[in-house]
PDB file of C-alpha atoms in Angstrom:
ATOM      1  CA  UNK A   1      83.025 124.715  76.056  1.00  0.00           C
ATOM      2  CA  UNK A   2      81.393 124.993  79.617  1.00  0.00           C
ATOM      3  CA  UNK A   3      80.051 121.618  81.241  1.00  0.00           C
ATOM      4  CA  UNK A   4      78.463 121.562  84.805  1.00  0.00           C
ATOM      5  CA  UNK A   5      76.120 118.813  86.413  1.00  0.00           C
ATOM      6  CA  UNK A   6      72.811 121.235  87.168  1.00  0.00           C
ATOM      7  CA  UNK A   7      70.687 118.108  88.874  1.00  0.00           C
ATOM      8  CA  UNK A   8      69.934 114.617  89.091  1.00  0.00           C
ATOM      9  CA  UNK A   9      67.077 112.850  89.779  1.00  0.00           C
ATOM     10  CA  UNK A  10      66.552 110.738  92.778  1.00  0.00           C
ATOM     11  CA  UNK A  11      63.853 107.920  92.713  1.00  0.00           C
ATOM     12  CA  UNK A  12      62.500 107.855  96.343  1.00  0.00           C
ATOM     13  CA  UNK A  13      59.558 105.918  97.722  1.00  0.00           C
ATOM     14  CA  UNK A  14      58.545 109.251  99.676  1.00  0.00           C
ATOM     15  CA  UNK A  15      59.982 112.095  98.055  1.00  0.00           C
ATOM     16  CA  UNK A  16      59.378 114.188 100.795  1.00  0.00           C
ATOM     17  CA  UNK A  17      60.712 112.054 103.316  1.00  0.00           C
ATOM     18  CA  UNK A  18      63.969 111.552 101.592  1.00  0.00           C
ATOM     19  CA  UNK A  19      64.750 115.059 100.551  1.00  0.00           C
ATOM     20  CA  UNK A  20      63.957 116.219 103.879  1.00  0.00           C
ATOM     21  CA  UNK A  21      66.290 113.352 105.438  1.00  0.00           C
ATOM     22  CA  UNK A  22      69.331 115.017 102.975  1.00  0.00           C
ATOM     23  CA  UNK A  23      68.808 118.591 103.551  1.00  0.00           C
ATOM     24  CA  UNK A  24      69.002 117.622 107.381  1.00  0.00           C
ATOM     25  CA  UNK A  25      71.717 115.773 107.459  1.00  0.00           C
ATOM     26  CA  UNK A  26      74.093 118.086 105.014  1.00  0.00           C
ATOM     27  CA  UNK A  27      72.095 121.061 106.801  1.00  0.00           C
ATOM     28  CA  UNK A  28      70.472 122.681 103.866  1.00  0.00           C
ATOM     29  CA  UNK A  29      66.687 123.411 103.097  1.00  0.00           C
ATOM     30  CA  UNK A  30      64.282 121.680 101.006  1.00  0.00           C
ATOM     31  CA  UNK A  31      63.285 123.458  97.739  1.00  0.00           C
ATOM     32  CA  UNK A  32      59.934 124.273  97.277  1.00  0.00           C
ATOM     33  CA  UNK A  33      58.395 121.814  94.572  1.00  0.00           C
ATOM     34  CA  UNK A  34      59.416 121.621  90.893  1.00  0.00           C
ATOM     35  CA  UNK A  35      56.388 119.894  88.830  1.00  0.00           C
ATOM     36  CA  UNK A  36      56.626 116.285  90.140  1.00  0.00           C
ATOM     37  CA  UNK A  37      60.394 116.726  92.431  1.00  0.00           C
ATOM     38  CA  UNK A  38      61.130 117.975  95.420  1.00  0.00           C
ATOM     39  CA  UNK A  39      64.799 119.957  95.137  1.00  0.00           C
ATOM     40  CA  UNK A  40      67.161 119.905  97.590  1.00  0.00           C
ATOM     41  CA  UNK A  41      69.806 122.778  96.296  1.00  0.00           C
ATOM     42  CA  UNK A  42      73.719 122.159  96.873  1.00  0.00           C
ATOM     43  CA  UNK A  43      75.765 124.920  97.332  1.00  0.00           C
ATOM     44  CA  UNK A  44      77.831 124.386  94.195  1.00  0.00           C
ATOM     45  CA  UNK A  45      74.705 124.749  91.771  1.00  0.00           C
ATOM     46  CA  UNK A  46      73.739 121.382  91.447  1.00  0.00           C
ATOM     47  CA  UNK A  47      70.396 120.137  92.856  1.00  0.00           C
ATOM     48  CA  UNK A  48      69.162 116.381  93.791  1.00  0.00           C
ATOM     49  CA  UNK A  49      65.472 116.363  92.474  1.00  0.00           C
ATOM     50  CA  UNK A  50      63.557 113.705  94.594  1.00  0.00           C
ATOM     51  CA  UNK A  51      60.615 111.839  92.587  1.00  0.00           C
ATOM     52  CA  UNK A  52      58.302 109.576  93.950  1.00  0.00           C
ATOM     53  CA  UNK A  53      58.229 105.549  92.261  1.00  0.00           C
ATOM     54  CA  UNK A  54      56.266 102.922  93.232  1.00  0.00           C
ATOM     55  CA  UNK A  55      59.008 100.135  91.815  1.00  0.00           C
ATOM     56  CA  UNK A  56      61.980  98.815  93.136  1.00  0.00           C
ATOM     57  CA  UNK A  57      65.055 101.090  94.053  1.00  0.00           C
ATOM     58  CA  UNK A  58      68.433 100.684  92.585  1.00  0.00           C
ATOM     59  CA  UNK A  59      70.548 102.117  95.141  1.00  0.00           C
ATOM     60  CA  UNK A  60      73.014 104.839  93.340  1.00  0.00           C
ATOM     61  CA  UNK A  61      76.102 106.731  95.117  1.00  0.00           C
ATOM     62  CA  UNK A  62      76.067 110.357  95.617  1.00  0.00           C
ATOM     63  CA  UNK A  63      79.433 111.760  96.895  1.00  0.00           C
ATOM     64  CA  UNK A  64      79.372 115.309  98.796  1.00  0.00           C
ATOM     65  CA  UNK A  65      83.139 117.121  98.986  1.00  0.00           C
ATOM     66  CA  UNK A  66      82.575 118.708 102.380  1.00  0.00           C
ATOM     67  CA  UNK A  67      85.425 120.991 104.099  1.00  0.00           C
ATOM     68  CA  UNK A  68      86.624 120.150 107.327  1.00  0.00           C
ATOM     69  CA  UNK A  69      84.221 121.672 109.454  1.00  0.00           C
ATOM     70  CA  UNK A  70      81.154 120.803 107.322  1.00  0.00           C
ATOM     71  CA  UNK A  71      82.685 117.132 107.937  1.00  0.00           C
ATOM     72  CA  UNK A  72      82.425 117.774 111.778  1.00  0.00           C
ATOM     73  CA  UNK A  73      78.958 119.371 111.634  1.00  0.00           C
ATOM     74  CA  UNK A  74      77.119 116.447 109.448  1.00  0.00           C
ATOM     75  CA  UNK A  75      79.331 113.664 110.869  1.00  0.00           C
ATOM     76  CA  UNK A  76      77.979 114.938 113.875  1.00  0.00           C
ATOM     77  CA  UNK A  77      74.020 114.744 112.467  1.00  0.00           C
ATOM     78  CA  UNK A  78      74.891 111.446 111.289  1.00  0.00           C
ATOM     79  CA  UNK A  79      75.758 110.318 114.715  1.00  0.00           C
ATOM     80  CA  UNK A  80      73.191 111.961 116.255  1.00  0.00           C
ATOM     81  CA  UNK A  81      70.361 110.362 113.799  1.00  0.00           C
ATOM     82  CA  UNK A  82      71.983 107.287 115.151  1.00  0.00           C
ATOM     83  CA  UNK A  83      72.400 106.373 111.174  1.00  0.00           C
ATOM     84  CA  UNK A  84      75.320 103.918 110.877  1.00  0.00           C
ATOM     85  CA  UNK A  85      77.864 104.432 108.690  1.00  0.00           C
ATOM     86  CA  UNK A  86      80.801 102.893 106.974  1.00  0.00           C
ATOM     87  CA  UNK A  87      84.727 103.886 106.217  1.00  0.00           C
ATOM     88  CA  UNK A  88      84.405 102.108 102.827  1.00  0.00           C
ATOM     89  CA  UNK A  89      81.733 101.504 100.137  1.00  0.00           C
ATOM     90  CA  UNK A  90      81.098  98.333 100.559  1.00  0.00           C
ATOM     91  CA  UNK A  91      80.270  98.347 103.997  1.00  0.00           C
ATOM     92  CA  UNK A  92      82.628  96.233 105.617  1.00  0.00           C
ATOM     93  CA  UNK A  93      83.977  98.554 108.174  1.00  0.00           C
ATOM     94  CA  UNK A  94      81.446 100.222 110.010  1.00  0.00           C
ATOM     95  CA  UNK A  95      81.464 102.881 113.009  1.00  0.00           C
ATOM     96  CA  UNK A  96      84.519 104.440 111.151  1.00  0.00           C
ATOM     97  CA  UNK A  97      85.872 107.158 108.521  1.00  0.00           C
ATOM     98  CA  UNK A  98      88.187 106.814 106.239  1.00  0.00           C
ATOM     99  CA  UNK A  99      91.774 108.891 105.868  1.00  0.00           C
ATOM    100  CA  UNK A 100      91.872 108.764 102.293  1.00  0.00           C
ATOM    101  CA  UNK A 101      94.094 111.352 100.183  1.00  0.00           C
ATOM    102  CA  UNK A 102      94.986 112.931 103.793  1.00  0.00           C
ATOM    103  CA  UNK A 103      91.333 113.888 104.120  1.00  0.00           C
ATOM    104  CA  UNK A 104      88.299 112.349 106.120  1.00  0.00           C
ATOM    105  CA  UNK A 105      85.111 110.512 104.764  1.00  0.00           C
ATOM    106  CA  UNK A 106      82.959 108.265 105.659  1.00  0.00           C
ATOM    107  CA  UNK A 107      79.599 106.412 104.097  1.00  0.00           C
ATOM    108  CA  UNK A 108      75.765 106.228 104.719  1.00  0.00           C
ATOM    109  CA  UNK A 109      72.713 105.126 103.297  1.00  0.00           C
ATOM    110  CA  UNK A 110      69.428 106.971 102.847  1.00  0.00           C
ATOM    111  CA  UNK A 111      65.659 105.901 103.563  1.00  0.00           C
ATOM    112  CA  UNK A 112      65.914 104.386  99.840  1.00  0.00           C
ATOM    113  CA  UNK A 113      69.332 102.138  99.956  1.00  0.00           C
ATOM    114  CA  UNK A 114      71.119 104.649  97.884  1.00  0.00           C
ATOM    115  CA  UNK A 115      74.702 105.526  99.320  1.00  0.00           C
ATOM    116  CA  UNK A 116      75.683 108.461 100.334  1.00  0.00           C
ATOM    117  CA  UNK A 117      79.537 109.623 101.190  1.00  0.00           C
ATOM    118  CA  UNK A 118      80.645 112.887 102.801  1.00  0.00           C
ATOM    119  CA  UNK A 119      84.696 113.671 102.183  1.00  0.00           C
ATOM    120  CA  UNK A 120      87.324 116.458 102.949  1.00  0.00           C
ATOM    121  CA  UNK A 121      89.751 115.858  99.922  1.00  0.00           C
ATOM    122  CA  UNK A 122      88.884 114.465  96.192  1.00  0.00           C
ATOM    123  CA  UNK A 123      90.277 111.052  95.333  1.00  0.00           C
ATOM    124  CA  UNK A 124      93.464 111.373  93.813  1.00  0.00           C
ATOM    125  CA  UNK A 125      94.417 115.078  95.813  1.00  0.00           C
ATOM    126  CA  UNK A 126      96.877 112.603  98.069  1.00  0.00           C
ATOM    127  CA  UNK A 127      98.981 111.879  95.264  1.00  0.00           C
ATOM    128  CA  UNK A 128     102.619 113.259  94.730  1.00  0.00           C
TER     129      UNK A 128
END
């Protein structure tokens, strides 16, 4: 049996907003529209479909496995947006990555609240 995650939707309070704010920061392009969503197409196959709601956000995680270079290039976007950004989930160390599992990551939020994490190495690669 063959499982793979094809997309997820995102509630946003401007669809257009937020998936624009994504593709720019992980430097990818926004999908032309798809019925009510607006697309924004990872490289692996899997898309984050951004729908409009008028009710309250709850903030969900979405966790990108970068390489080492992609880590330079939107670490350097996030800087540059002047976004801040945490070593840990629950925000108590900000203005740093993490080293976790000999790799590099590091949190942000979008326009919405939901959090979003860039890292070099899966959780658990570190181990022996």
């Amino acid at each position: 049996m063959t499982v793979e995650l094809n997309h997820t939707i995102v509630a946003a309070h401007d669809k257009k907003v937020s998936a624009q704010f994504l593709a720019d920061i992980l430097g990818r392009e926004v999908s032309p529209p798809y019925g009510p969503f607006i697309p924004v197409a990872i490289p692996n196959g899997v898309t984050l479909d951004y729908m409009d709601t008028d009710g309250a956000i709850t903030p969900q995680h979405y966790a990108f496995l970068v390489s080492e270079e992609d880590f330079d290039e939107i670490f350097a976007r996030i800087e540059a947006a002047g976004l801040t950004h945490w070593a840990d989930p629950y925000h108590h160390r900000p203005d740093e990555i993490n080293r976790n599992d000999g790799g590099r990551g590091t949190y942000f939020d979008d326009p919405n609240g939901h959090r979003l994490e860039i890292l070099t190495r899966p959780y658990g690669s570190g181990r022996n």
